[in-house]
Short mmCIF file of C-alpha atoms and ligand atoms in Angstrom, two decimals:
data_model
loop_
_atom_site.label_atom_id
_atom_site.label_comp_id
_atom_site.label_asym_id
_atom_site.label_seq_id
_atom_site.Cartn_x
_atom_site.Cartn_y
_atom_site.Cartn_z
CA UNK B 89 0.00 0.00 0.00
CA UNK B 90 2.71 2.50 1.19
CA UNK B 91 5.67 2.51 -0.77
CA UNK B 92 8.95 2.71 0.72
CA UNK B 93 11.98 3.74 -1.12
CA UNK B 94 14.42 3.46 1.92
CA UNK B 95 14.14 -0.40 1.98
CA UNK B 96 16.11 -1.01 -1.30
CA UNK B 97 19.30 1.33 0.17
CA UNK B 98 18.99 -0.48 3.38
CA UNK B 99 19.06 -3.92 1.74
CA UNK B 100 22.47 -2.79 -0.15
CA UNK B 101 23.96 -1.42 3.12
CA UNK B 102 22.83 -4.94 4.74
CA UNK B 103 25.02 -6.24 1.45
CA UNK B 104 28.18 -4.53 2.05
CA UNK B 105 28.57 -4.74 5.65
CA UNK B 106 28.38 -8.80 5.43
CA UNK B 107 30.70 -8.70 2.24
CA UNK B 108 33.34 -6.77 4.42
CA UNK B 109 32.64 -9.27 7.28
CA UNK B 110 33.36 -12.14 5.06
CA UNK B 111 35.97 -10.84 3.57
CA UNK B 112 37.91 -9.59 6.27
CA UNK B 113 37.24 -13.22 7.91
CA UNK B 114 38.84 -15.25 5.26
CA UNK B 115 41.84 -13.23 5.42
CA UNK B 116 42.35 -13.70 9.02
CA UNK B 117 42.11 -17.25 8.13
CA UNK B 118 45.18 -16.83 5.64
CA UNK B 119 47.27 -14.80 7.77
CA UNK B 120 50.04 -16.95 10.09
CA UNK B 121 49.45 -16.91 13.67
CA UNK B 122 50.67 -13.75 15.03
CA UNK B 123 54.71 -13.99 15.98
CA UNK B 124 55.12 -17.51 13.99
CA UNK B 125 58.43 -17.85 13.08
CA UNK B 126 59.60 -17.63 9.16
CA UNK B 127 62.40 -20.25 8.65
CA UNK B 128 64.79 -20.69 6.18
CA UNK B 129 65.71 -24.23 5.17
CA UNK B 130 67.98 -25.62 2.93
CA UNK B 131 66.43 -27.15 -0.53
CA UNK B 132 67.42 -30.73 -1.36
CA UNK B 133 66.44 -32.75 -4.44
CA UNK B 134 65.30 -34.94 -1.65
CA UNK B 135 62.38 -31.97 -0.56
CA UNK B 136 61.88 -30.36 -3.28
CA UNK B 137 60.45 -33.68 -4.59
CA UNK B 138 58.34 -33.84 -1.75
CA UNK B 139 57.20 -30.73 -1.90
CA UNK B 140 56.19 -31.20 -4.98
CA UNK B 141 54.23 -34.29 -4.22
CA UNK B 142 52.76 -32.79 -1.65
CA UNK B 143 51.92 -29.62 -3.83
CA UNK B 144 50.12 -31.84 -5.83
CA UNK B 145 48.10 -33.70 -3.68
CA UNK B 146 47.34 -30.42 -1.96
CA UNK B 147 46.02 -29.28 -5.03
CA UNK B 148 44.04 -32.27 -6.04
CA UNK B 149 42.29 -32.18 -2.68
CA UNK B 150 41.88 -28.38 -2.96
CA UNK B 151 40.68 -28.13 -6.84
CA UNK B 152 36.49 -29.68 -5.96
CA UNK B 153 36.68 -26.69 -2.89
CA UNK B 154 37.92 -24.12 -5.22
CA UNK B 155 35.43 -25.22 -7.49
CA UNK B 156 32.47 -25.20 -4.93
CA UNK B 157 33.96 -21.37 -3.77
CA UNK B 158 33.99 -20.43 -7.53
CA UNK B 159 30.30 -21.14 -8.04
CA UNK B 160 28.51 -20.36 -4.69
CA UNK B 161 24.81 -21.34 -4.24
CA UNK B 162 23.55 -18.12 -5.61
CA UNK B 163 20.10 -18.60 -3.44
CA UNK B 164 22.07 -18.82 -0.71
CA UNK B 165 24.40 -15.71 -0.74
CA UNK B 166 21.08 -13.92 -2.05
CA UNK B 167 19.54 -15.00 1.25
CA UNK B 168 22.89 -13.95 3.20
CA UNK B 169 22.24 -10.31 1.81
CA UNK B 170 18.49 -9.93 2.78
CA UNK B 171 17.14 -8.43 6.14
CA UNK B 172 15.80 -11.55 7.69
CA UNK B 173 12.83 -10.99 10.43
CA UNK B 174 11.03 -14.18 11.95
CA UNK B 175 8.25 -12.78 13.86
CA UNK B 176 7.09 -14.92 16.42
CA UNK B 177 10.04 -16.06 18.35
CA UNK B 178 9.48 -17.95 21.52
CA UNK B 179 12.70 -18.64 22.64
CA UNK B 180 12.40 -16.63 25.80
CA UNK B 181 10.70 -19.22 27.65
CA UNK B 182 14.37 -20.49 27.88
CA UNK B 183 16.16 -17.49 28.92
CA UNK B 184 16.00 -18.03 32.66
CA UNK B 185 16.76 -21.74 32.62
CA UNK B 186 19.44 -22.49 34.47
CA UNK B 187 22.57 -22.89 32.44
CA UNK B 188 20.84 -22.67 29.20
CA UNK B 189 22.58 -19.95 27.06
CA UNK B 190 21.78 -18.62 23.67
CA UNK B 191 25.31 -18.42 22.35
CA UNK B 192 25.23 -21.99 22.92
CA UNK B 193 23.99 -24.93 19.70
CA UNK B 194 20.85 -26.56 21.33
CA UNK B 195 19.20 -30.02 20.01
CA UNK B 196 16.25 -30.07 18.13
CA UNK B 197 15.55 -33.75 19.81
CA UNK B 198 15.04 -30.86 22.96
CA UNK B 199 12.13 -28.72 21.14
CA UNK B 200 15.00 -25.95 21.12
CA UNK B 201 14.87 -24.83 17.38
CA UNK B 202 16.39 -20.95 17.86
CA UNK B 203 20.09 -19.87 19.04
CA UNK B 204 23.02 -17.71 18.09
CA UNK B 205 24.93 -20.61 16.42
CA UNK B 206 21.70 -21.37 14.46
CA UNK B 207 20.54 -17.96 13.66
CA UNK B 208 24.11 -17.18 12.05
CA UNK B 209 24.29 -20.92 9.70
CA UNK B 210 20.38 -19.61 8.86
CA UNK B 211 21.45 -15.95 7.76
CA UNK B 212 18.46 -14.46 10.16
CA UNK B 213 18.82 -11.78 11.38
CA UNK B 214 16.77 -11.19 13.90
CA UNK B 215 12.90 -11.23 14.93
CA UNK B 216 10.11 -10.62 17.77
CA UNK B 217 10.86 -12.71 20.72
CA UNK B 218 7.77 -13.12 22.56
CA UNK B 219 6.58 -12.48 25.78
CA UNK B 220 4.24 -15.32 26.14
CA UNK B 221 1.84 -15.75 29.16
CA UNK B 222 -0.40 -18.89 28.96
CA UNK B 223 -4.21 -17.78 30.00
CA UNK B 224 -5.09 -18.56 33.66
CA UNK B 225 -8.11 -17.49 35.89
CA UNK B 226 -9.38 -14.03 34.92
CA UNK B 227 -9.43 -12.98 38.59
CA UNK B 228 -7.66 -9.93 40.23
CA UNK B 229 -4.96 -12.50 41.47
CA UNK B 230 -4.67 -14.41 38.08
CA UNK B 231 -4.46 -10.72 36.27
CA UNK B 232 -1.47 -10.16 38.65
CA UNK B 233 0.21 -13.35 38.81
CA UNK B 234 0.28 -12.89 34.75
CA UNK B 235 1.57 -8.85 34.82
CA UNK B 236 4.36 -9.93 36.99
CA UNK B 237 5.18 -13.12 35.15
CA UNK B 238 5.50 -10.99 31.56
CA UNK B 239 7.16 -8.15 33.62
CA UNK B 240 9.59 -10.61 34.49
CA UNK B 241 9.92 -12.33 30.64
CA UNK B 242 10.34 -8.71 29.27
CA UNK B 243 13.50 -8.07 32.16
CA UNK B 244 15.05 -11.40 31.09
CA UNK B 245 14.67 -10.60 27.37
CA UNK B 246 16.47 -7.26 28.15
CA UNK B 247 18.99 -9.15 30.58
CA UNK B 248 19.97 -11.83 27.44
CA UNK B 249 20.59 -8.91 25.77
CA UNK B 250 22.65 -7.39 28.16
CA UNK B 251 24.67 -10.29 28.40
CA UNK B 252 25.89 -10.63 24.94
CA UNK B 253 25.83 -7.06 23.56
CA UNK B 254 28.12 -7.91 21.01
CA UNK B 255 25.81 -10.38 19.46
CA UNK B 256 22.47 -9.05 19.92
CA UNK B 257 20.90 -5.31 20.07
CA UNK B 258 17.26 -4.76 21.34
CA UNK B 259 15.16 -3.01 18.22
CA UNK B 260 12.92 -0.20 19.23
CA UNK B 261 11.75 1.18 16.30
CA UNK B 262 11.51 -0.12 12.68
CA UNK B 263 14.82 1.90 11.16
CA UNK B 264 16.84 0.17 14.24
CA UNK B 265 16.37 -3.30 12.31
CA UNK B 266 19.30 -2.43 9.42
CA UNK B 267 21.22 -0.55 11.69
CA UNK B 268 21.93 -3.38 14.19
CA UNK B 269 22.55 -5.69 11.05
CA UNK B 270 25.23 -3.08 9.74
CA UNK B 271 26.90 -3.47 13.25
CA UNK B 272 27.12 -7.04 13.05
CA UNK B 273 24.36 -7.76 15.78
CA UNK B 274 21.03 -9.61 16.01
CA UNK B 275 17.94 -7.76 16.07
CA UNK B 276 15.56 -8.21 19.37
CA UNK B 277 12.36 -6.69 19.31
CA UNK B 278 10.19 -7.85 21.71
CA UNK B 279 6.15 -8.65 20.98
CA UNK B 280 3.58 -9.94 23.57
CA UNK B 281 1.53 -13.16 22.75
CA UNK B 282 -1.62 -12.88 24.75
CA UNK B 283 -2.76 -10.27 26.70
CA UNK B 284 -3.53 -11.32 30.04
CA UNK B 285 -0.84 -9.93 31.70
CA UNK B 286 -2.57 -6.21 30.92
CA UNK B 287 -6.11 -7.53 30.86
CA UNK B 288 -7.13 -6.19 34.00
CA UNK B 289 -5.11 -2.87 33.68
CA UNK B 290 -4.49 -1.22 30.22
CA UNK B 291 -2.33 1.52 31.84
CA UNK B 292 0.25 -1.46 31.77
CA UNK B 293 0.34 -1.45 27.88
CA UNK B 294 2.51 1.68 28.36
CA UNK B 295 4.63 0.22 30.95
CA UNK B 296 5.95 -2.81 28.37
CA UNK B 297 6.03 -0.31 25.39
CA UNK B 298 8.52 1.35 27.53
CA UNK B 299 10.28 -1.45 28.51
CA UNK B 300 10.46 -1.98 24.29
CA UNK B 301 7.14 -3.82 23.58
CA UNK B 302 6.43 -3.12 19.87
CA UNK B 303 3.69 -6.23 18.84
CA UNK B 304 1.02 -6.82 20.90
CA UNK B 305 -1.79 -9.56 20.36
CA UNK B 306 -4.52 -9.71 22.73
CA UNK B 307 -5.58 -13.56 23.31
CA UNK B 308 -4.17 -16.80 23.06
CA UNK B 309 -5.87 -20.33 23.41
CA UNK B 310 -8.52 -19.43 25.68
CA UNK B 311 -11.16 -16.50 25.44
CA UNK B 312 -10.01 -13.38 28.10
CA UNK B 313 -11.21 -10.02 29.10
CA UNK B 314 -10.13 -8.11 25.86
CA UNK B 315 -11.14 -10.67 23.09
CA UNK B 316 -12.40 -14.02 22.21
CA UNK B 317 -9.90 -16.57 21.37
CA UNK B 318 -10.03 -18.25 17.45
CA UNK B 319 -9.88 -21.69 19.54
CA UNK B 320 -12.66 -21.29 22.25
CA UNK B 321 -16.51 -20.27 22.07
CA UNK B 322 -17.54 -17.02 21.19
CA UNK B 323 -18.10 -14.83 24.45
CA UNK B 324 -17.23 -11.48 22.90
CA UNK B 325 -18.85 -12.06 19.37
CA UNK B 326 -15.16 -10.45 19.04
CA UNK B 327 -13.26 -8.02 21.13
CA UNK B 328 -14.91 -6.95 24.63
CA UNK B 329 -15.80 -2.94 25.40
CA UNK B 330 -12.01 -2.75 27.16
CA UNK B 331 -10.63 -4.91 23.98
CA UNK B 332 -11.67 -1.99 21.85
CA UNK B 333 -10.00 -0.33 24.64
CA UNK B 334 -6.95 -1.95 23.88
CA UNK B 335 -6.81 -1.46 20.16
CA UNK B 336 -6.80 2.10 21.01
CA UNK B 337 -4.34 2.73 23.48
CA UNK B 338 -1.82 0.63 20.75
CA UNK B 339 -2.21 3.35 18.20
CA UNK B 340 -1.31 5.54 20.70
CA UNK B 341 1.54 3.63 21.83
CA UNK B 342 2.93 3.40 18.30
CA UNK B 343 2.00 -0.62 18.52
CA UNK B 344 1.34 -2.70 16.13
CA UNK B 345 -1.45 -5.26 17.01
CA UNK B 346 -1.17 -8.93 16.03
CA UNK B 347 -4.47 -10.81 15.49
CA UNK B 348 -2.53 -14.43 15.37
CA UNK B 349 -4.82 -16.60 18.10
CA UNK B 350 -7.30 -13.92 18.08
CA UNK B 351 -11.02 -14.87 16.32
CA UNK B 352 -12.01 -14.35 13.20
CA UNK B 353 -14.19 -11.17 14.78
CA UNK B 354 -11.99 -10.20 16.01
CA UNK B 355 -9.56 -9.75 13.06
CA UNK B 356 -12.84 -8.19 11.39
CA UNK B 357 -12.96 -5.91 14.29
CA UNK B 358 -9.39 -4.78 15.11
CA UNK B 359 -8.95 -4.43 10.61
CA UNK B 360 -12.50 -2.22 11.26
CA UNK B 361 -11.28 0.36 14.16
CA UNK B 362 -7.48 -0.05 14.17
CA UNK B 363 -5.78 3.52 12.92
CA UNK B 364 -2.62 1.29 11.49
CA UNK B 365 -2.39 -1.71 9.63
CA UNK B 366 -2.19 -5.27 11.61
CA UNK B 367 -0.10 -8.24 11.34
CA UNK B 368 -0.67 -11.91 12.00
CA UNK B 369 2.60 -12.95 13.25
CA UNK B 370 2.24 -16.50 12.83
CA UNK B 371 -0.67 -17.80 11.11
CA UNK B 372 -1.80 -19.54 8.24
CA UNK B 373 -4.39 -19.59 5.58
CA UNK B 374 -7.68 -21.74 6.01
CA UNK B 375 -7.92 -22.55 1.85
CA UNK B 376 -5.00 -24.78 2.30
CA UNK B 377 -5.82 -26.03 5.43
CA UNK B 378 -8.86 -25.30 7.37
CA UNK B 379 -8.38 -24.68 11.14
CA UNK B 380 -9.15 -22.02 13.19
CA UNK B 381 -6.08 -20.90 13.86
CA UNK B 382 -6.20 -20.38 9.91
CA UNK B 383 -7.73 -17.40 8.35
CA UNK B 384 -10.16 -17.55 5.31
CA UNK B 385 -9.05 -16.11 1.70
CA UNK B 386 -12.21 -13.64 1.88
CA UNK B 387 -9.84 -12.04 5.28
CA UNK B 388 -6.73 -12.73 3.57
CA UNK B 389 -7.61 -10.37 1.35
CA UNK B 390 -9.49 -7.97 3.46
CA UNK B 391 -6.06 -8.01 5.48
CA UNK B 392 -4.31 -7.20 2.43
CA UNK B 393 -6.38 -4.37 1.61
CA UNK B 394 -6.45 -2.85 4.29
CA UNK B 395 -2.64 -2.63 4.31
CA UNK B 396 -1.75 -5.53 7.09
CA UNK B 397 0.78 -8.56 6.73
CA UNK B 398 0.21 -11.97 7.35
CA UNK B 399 3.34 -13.64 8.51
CA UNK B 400 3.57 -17.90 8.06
CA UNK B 401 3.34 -20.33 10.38
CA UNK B 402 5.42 -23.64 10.30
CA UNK B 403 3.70 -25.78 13.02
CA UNK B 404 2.33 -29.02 12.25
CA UNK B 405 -0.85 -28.77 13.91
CA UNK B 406 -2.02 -26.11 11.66
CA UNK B 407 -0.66 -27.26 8.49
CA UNK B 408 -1.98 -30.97 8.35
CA UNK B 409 -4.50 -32.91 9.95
CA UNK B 410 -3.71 -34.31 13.58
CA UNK B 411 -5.32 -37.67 14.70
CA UNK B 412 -6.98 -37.25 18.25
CA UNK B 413 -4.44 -39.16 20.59
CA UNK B 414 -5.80 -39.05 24.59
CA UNK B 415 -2.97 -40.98 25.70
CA UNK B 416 -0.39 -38.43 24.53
CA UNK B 417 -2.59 -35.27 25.17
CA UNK B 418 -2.63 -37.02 28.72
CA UNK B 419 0.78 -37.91 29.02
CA UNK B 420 1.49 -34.45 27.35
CA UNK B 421 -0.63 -32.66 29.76
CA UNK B 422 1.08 -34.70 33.00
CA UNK B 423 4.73 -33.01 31.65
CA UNK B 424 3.76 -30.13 31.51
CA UNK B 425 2.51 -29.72 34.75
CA UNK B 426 6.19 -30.29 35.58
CA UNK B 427 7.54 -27.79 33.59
CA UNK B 428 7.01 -24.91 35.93
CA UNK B 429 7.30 -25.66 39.51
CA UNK B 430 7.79 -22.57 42.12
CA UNK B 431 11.39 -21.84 42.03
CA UNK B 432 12.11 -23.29 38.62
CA UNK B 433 13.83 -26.28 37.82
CA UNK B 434 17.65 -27.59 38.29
CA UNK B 435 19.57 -28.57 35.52
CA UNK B 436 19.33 -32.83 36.60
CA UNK B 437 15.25 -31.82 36.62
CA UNK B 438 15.17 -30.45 32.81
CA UNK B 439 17.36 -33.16 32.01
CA UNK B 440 14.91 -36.16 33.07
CA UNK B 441 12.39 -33.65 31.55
CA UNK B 442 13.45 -34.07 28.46
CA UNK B 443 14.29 -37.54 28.13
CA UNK B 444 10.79 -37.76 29.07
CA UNK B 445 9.73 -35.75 26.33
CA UNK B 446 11.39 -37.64 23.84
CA UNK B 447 9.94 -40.88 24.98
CA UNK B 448 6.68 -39.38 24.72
CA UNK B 449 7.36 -38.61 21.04
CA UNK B 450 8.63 -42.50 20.71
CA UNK B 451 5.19 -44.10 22.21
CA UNK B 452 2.60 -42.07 20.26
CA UNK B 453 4.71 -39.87 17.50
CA UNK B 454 2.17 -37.66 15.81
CA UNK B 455 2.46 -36.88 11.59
CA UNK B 456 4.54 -34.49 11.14
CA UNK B 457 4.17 -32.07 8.24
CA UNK B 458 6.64 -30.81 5.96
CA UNK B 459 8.48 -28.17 4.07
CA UNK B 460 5.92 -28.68 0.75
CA UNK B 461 3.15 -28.07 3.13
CA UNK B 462 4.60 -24.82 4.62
CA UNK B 463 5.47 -23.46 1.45
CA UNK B 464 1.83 -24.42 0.06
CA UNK B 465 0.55 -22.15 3.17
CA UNK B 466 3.25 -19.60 1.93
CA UNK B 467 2.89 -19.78 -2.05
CA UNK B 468 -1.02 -19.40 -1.17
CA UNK B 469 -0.95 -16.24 0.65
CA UNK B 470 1.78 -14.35 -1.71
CA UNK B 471 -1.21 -15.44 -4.59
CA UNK B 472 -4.67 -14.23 -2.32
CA UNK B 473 -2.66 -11.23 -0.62
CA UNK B 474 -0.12 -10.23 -2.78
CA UNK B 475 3.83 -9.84 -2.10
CA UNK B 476 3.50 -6.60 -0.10
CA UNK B 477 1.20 -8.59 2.67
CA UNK B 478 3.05 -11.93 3.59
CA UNK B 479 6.01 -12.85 5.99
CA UNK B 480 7.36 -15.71 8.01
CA UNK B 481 6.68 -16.05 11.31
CA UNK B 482 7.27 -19.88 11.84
CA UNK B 483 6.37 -20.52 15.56
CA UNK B 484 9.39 -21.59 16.56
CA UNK B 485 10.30 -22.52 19.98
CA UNK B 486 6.51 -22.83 19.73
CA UNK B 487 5.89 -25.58 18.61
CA UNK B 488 6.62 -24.58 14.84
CA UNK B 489 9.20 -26.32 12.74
CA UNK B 490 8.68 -29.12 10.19
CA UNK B 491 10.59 -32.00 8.33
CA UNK B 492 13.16 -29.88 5.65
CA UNK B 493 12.35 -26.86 7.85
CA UNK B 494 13.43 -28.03 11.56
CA UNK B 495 14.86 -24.70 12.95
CA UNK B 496 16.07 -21.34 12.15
CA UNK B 497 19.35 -22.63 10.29
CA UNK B 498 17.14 -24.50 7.83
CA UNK B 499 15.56 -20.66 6.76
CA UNK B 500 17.98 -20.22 3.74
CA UNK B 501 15.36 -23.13 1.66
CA UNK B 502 12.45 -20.84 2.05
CA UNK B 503 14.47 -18.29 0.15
CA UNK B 504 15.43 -20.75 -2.20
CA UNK B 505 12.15 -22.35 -3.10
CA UNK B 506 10.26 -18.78 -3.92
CA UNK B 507 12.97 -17.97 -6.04
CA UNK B 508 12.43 -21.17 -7.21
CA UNK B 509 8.84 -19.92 -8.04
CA UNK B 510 9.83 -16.65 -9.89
CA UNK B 511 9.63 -14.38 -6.54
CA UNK B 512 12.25 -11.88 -7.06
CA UNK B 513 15.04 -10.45 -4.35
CA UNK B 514 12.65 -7.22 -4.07
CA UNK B 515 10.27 -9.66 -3.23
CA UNK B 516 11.99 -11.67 -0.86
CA UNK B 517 13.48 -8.41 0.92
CA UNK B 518 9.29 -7.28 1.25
CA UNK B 519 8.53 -10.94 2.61
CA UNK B 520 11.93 -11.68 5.18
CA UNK B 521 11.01 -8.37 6.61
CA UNK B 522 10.62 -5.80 4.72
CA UNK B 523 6.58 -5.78 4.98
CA UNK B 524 6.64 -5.92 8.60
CA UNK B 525 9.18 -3.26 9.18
CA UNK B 526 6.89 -1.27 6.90
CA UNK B 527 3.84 -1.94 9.33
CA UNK B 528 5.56 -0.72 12.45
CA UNK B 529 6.88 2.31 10.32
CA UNK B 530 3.13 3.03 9.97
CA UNK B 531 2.37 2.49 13.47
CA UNK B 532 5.39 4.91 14.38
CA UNK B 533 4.25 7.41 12.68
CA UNK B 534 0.44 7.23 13.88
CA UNK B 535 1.85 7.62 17.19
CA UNK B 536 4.29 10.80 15.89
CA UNK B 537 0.77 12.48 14.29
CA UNK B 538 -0.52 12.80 17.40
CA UNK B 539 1.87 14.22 19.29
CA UNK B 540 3.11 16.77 17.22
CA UNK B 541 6.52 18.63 17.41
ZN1 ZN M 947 1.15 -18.84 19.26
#
């Protein structure tokens, strides 16, 4: 809808910076190790015939790797140069585990499927980690209990930032995103999944924009006092009196709202009274697969129109059918009742966690779906909605992540397989990030209009 002629100069600046990177990389590589001595030796027959044997071997081994450096996958250094956003990121939940650490490689065969190791093999650059608060009782003490537990989440998103400064840089505002790429960092902005936490106190909304809250969606699961959930019974017919509320005081904030979870009514509604486009940060499209965390073509495009992004989702559940299963749900259900005792858990108690985890994926494994059935949720919504309205947002650490797409270092094959279908880099720049950058952009500058200088 709103074109942006910055995002083409930032892309190029994103370009150079890695080249340089690279570049200067490789030639540390080259260099000796600093005070190594440089000998002189004497040249026999004797050597110089070995040398020359070994010369050639050397060269025989090196010739396929100077081959494979002479033609590099061109998807993938297109990829490399692209500003890469994923966002719903829900990786905090691990950030106050003890001795869990993001610099570190984590397992898949753990559910971890985001780190710094992985995010660097998978060129992305950053995304919206997510302050996620499962829905309790909708009581003064459950409203509290929630605000401090998502207080909390947003201080230990801040602290893991803290902590490795070099590697990562909290995002406040759109522009930040190519900035902290050009310094060599990891972009962090930080998004809410489900209200709850501010449900019984809107004033709060203010409080985690401050702290750097830039998405905000207003449900999860389970219906709440702003707005009824997409998987629960209608009690709103759509958002509540204070929901509408809540749309509100985002404009305001410079927020941009994110109807993923939320009901179909209440995407109608938020579309209807929000100032500033919205996104769905991780959802998926109902013609390919009909659930209701899946929105209908006849949204898709009233999304579209209306100027908002809709940002893929890679988790199984909502991309292929699931056979009911009671005895995993209820050996599910009995682990995670474990997972968060008062006081947290010790290292030896996440460990026999997840080795009972991964024996409840042995007993009852579930289908899984796969990378053609992402990218038919993806190729699907770039056709109904139109390049300037779809992203990635693949759920991960949430359950998202598929077989040929298992975690963030596996992102370069999305690129791949739309250029494969005849997207273009100006596309791929609009769908890694480019279109939700844009929406925040507008949400900035609803915010600026009505305070003005
Ligand atoms: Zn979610």
């Amino acid at each position: 809808m709103t074109h942006f002629p910055s995002l083409r100069r930032i892309s190029r600046r994103v370009d150079v910076t890695r080249v340089d990177r690279e570049s200067k990389d490789t030639k540390l590589r080259r260099l000796p190790p600093a005070g190594a001595p440089i000998r002189e030796r004497p040249v026999t027959t004797r050597t110089l015939l070995l040398t020359i044997a070994l010369l050639a071997a050397g060269l025989a081994l090196a010739a396929p790797a100077s081959a494979a450096a002479a033609t590099p996958d061109p998807a993938r250094a297109l990829h490399e140069g692209l500003l890469t956003i994923d966002t719903h990121l829900d990786t905090p939940a691990n950030f106050a585990k003890p001795g869990w650490d993001i610099l570190d490689r984590h397992q898949i065969a753990d559910e971890s499927r985001v780190d710094y190791p992985r995010m660097v093999e998978g060129g992305l650059d950053g995304g919206f980690f997510a302050i996620y608060t499962p829905q309790g009782p909708r009581t003064p003490a459950g409203d509290a209990a929630a605000r401090d537990a998502a207080l909390l989440r947003a201080v230990e998103i801040r602290e893991m930032v803290a902590r490795h400064g070099d590697k990562f840089e909290l995002a406040l505002k759109a522009d930040d995103a190519a900035a902290i790429v050009a310094r060599g960092k990891r972009v962090v902005f930080m998004s809410i999944e489900n209200s709850y936490p501010l449900e019984g106190d809107l004033t709060l909304m203010a409080t985690f924009q401050k702290l750097g809250v830039r998405l905000i969606g207003p449900v999860h699961f389970k219906d709440n006092d702003l707005a009824d959930s997409s998987t629960d019974a209608p009690e709103w017919h759509g958002l509540s009196p204070r929901g509408r509320q809540f749309v509100a005081e985002a404009n305001r904030l410079g927020m941009v709202l994110d109807a993923s979870h939320a009901s179909d009514d209440v995407l109608d509604q938020m579309i209807a009274l929000s100032h500033t486009p919205i996104i769905l940060s991780h959802s998926g499209c109902k013609a390919v697969f009909d659930h209701p965390r899946n929105i209908d073509d006849k949204r898709l495009k009233a999304l579209a129109d209306s100027g908002g992004v809709i940002q893929i989702n890679a988790m199984s559940a909502y991309l292929i059918p699931t056979p009911k299963n009671p005895a995993r749900e209820a050996a599910m259900a009995a682990l995670m009742a474990k997972m968060n005792p008062p006081g947290g858990l010790s290292a030896a108690q996440q460990q026999a966690l997840r080795v009972e985890y991964r024996q409840i994926q042995k007993t009852y494994p579930e289908p899984r779906a796969t990378l053609e059935d992402y990218m038919a949720q993806l190729l699907h919504a770039l056709k109904v909605a139109g390049v300037d309205h779809v992203g990635i947002g693949a759920d991960m650490d949430g359950g998202g992540g598929v077989v040929g797409l298992e975690d963030v270092a596996a992102y370069p094959v999305i690129t791949k397989r739309l250029l494969a279908a005849g997207y273009t880099r100006d596309d791929l720049v609009k769908i890694w990030g480019g279109n939700v950058l844009r929406v925040l952009r507008q949400a900035e500058a609803y915010k600026a209009s009505l305070t003005p200088p």
